[in-house]
CSV table of C-alpha atoms and ligand atoms in Angstrom, one decimal:
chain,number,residue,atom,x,y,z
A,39,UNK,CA,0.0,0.0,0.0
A,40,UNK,CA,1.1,3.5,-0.8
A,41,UNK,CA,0.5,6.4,2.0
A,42,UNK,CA,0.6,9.5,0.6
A,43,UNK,CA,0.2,12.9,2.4
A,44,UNK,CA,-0.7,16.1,0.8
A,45,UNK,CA,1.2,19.0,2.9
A,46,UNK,CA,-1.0,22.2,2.6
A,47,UNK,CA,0.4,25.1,4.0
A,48,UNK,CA,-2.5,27.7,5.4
A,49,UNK,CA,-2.4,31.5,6.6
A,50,UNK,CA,-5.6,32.8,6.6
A,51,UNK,CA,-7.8,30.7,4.5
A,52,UNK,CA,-10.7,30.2,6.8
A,53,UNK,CA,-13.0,30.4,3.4
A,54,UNK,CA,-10.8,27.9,1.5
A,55,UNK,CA,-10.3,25.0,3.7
A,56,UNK,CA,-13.6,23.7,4.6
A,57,UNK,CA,-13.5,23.3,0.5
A,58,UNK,CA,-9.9,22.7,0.0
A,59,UNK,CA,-10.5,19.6,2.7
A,60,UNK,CA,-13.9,18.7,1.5
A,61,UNK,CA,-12.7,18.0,-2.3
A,62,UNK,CA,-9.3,16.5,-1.8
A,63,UNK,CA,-11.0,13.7,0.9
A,64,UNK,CA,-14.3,13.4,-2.2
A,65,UNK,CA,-11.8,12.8,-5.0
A,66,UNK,CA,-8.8,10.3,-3.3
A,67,UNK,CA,-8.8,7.2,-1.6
A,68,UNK,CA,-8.6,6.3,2.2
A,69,UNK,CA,-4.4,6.3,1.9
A,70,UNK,CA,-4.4,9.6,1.1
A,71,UNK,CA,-4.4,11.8,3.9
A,72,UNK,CA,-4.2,15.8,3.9
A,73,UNK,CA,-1.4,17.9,6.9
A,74,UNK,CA,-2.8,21.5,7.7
A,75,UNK,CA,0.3,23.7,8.9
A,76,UNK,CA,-0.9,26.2,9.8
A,77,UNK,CA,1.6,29.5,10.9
A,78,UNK,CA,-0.8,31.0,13.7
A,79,UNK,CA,-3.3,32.6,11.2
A,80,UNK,CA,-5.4,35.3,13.2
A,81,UNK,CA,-8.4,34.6,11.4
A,82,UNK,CA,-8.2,30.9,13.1
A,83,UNK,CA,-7.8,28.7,10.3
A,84,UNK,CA,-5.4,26.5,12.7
A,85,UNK,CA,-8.4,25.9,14.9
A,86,UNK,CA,-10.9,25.7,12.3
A,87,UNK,CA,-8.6,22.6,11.1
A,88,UNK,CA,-8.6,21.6,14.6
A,89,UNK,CA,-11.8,21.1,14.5
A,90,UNK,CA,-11.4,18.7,10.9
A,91,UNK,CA,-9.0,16.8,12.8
A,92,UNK,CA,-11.0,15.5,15.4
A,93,UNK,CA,-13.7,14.3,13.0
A,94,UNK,CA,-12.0,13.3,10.0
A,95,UNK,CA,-8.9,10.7,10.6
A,96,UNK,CA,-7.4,11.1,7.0
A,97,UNK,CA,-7.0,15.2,8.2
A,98,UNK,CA,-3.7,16.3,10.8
A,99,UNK,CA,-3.1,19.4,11.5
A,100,UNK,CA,0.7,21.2,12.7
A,101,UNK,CA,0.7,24.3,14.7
A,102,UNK,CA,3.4,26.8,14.0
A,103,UNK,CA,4.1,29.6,16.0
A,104,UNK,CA,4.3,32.4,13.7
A,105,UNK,CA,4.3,33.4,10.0
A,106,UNK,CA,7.8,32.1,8.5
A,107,UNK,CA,6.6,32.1,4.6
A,108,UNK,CA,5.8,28.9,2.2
A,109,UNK,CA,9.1,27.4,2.7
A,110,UNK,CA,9.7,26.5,6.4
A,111,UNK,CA,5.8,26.0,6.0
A,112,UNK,CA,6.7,23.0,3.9
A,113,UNK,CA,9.6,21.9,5.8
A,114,UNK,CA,7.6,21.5,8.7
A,115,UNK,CA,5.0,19.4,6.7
A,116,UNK,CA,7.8,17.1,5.2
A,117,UNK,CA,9.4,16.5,8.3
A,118,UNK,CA,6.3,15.4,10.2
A,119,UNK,CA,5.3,12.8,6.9
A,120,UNK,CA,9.1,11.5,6.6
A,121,UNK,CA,8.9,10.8,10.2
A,122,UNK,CA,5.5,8.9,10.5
A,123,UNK,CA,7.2,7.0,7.2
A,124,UNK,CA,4.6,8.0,4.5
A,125,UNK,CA,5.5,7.0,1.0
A,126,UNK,CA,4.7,10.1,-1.0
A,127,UNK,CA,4.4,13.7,-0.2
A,128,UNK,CA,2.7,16.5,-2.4
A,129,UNK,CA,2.6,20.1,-1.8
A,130,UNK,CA,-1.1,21.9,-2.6
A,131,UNK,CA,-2.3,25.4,-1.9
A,132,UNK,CA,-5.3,26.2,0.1
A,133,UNK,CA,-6.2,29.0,-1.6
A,134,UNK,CA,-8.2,26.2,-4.0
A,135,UNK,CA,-5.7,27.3,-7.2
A,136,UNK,CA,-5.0,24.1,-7.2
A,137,UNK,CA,-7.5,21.1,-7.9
A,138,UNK,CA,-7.4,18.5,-5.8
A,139,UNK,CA,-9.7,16.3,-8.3
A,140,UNK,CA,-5.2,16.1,-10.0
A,141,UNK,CA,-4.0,14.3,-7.1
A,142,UNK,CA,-4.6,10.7,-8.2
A,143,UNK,CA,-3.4,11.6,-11.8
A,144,UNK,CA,-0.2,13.8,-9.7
A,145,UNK,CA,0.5,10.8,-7.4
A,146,UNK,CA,0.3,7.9,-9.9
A,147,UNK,CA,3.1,9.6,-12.1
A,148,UNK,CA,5.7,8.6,-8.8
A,149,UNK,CA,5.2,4.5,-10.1
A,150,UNK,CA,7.9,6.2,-12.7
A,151,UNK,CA,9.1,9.2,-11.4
A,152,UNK,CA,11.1,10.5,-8.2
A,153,UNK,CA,8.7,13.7,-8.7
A,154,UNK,CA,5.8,14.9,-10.7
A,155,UNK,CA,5.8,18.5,-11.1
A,156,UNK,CA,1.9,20.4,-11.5
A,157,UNK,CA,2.6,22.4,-14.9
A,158,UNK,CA,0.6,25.7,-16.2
A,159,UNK,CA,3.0,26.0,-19.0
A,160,UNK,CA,3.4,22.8,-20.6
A,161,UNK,CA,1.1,21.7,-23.1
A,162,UNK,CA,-3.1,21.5,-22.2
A,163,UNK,CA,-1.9,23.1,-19.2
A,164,UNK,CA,-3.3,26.9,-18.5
A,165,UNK,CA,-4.4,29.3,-15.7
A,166,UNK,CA,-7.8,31.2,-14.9
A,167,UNK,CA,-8.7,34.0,-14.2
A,168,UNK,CA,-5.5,35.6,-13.7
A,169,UNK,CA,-4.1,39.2,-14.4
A,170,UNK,CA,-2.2,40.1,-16.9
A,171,UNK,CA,0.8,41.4,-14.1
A,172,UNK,CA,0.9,37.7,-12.7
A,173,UNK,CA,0.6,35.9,-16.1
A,174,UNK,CA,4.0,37.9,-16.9
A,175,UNK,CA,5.5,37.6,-13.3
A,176,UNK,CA,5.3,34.0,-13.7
A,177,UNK,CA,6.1,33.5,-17.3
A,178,UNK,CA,9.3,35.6,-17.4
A,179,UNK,CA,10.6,33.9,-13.9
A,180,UNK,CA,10.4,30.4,-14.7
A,181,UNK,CA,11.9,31.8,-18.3
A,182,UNK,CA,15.3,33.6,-16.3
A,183,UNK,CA,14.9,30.1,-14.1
A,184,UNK,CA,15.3,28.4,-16.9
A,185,UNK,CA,18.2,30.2,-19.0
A,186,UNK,CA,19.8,30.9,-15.5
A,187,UNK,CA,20.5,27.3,-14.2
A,188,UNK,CA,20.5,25.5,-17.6
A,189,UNK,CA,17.3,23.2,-16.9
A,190,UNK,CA,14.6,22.2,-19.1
A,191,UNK,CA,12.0,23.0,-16.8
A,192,UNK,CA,8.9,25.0,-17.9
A,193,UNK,CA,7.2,25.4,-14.3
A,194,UNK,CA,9.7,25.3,-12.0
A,195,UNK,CA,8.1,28.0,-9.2
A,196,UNK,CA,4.6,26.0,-9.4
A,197,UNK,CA,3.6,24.9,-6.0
A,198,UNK,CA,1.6,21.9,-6.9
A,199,UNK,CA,3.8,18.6,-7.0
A,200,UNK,CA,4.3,15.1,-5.3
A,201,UNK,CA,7.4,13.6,-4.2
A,202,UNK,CA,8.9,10.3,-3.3
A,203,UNK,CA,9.5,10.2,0.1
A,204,UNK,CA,12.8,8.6,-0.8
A,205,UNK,CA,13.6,11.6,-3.4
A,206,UNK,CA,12.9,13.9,-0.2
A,207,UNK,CA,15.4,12.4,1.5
A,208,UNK,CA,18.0,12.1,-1.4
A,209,UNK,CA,17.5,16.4,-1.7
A,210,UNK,CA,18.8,16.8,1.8
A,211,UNK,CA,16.4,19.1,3.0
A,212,UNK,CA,18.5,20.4,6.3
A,213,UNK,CA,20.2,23.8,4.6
A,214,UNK,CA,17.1,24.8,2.5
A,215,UNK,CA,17.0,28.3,3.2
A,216,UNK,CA,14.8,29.9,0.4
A,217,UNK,CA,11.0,31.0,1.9
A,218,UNK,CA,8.8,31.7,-1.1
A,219,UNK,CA,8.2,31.0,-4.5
A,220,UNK,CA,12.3,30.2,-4.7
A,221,UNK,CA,11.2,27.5,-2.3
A,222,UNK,CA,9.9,25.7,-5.3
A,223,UNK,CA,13.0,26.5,-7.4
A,224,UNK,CA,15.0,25.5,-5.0
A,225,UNK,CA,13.5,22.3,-4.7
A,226,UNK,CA,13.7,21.5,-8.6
A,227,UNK,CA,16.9,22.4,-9.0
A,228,UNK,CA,18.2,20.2,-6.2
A,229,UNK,CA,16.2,17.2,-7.5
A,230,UNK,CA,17.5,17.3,-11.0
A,231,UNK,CA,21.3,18.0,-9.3
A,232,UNK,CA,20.9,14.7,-7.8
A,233,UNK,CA,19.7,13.1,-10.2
A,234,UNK,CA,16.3,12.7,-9.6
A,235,UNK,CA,13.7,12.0,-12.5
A,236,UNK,CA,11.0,14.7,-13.0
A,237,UNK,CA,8.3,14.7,-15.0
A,238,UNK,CA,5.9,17.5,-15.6
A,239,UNK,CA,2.3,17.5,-16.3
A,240,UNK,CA,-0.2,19.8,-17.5
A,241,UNK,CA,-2.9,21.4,-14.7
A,242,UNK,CA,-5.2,24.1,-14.7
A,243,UNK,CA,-4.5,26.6,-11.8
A,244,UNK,CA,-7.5,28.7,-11.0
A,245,UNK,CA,-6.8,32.4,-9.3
A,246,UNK,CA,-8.3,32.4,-5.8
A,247,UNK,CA,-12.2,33.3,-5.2
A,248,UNK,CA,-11.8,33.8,-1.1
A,249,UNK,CA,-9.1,35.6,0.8
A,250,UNK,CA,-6.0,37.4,-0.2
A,251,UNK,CA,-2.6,36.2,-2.0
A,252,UNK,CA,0.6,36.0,0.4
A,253,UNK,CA,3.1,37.0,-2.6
A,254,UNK,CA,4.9,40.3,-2.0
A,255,UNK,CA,7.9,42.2,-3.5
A,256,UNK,CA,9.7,40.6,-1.1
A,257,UNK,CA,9.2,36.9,-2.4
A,258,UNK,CA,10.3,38.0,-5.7
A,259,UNK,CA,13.4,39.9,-4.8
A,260,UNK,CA,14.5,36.7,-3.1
A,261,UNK,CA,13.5,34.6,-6.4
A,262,UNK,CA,15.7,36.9,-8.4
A,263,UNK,CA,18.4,36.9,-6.1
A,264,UNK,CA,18.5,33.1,-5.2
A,265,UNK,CA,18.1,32.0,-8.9
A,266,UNK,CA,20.8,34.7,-9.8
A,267,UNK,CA,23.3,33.8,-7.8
A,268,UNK,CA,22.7,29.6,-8.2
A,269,UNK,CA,23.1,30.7,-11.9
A,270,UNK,CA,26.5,32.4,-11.8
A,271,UNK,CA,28.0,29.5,-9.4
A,272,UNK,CA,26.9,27.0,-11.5
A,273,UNK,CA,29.0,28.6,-14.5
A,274,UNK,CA,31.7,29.5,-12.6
A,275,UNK,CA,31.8,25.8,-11.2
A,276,UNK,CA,31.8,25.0,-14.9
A,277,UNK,CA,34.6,27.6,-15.7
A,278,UNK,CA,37.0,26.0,-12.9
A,279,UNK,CA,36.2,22.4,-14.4
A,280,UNK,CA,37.7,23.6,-17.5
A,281,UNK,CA,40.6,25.8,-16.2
A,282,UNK,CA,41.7,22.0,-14.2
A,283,UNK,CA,41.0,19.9,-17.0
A,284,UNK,CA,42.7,21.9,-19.1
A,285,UNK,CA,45.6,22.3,-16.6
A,286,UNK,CA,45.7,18.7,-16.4
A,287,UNK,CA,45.9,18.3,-20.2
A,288,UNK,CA,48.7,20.8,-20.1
A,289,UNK,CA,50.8,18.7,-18.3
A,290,UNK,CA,50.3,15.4,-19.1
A,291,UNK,CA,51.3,16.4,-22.7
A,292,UNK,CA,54.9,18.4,-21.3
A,293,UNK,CA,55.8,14.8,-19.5
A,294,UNK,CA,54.9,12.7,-22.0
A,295,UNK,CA,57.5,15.2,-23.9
A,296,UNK,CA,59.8,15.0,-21.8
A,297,UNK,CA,59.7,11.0,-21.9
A,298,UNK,CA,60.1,11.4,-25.8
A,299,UNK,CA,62.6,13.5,-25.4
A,300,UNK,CA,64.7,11.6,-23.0
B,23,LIG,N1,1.9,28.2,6.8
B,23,LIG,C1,2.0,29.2,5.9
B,23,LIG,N2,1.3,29.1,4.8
B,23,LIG,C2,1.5,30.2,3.9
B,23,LIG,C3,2.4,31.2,4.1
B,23,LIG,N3,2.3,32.1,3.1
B,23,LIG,C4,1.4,31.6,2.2
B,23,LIG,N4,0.9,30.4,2.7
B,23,LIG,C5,0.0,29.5,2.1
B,23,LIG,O1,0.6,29.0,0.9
B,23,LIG,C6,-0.3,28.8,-0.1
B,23,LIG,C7,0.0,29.7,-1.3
B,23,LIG,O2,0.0,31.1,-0.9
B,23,LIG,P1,-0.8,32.2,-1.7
B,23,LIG,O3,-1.0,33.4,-0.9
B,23,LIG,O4,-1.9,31.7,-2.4
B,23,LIG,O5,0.3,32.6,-2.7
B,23,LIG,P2,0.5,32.1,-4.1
B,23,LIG,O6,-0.4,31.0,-4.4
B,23,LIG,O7,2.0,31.9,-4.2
B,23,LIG,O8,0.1,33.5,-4.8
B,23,LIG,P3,-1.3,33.7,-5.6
B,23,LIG,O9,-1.0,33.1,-6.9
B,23,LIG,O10,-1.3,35.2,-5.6
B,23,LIG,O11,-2.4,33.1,-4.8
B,23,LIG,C8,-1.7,29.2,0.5
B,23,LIG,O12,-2.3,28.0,0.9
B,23,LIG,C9,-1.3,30.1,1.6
B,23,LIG,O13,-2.3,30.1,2.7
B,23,LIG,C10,3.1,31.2,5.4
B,23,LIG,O14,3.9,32.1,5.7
B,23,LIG,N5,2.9,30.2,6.2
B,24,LIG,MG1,-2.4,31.1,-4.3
């Protein structure tokens, strides 16, 4: 049997997760089972999922103390599954952006893949409802994602995906330090450095109907700098290569002319 756990991060979404909840239990099995981590909203969508808890077995919920951004969010989450041994892990908004009527076709892509990445920008994938500001926002980062770190990746800051367990703990989560969107990069990029298989497939992502969108300035600033700087030491990692190679070839040749000559 495969457990699966779908992490979903909450600060204030008490409209989204009575529907969030109520779809993703309606459209998978009993082995999937859904981890509210909440970061002390003040509207009290930690104790409204409280309150799931108790009734629903499939729902948990983890209590953080204060807002920390997406990315320790998900730590948390994937700490708490990798210690209660589930066999997959997916990431889902709240905010209902993401359908959870995907998961079973999300999930099912792991019998091949380390992880299956949610895609707007592949093929039959596409997104709703959205301004024209974030359209651009999220097409021109994943394209400087893309040229920066060399990777074939066409949505690598989308935040719905499902991982191995065992690919989690290949990616060596302990000095993940990037808190927004960059999370998602971050994770990518690390999978496919180690070698990890990933596969994405087309979703629809539908812009939020309740509450209010967490993204700031801030989260892209870090994107743009974390991205930038992965970029420039992956080519001056490359450059070094080269300058000891060639060093090497440099000086294999003047012994093996010195042998000829002696
Ligand atoms: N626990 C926790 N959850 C967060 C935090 N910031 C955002 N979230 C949740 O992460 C998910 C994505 O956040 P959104 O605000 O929808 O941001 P987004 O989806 O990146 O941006 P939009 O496309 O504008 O909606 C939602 O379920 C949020 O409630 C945080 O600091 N802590
Ligand atoms: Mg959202």
């Amino acid at each position: 049997m495969v457990r699966s756990l779908v992490v979903v991060p909450t600060y204030e979404e008490r409209e989204n997760l009575p529907i969030v909840i109520a779809r993703t239990l309606a459209a998978t099995p009993d082995d999937v089972h859904l981890l509210i981590v909440d970061d002390a909203s003040p509207d009290g969508t930690g104790e409204l999922a409280d309150g799931f808890a108790a009734g629903e077995p499939r729902v948990h919920v983890l209590h953080r103390a204060r807002k920390e951004g997406l990315g320790p969010a998900y730590l948390a989450g994937f700490t708490w599954a990798l210690e209660r041994d589930y066999d997959v892990i997916v990431e889902m908004d709240a905010d209902g952006s993401h359908h959870p009527e995907d998961l079973p076709r999300l999930i099912g892509l792991l019998a091949d893949h380390d992880l299956a990445l949610g895609s707007r920008w592949v093929p039959g994938g596409a997104v709703e409802n959205w301004p024209r500001r974030r359209l651009f926002l999220s097409r021109g980062g994943n394209w400087y994602t893309r040229v920066a770190l060399g990777i074939d990746i066409r949505d690598a800051t989308g935040g719905f995906r499902a991982f191995r367990a065992e690919a989690l703990r290949r990616i060596h989560l302990d000095d993940v330090a990037s808190h927004g969107y960059c999370f998602q990069v971050d994770l990518v990029w690390r999978a496919l450095q180690a070698g990890l298989t990933v596969i994405e497939v087309p979703i629809v992502f539908t812009e939020r109907v309740h509450g209010i969108s967490k993204m700031d300035g801030t989260i892209v600033a870090e994107s743009l700098r974390l991205v930038t700087w992965w970029g420039l030491r992956r080519r001056l990692r490359a450059a070094w290569e080269l300058l000891v190679h060639r060093r090497r070839l440099r000086s294999v040749r003047a012994n093996s002319s010195r042998a000829d000559a002696v």
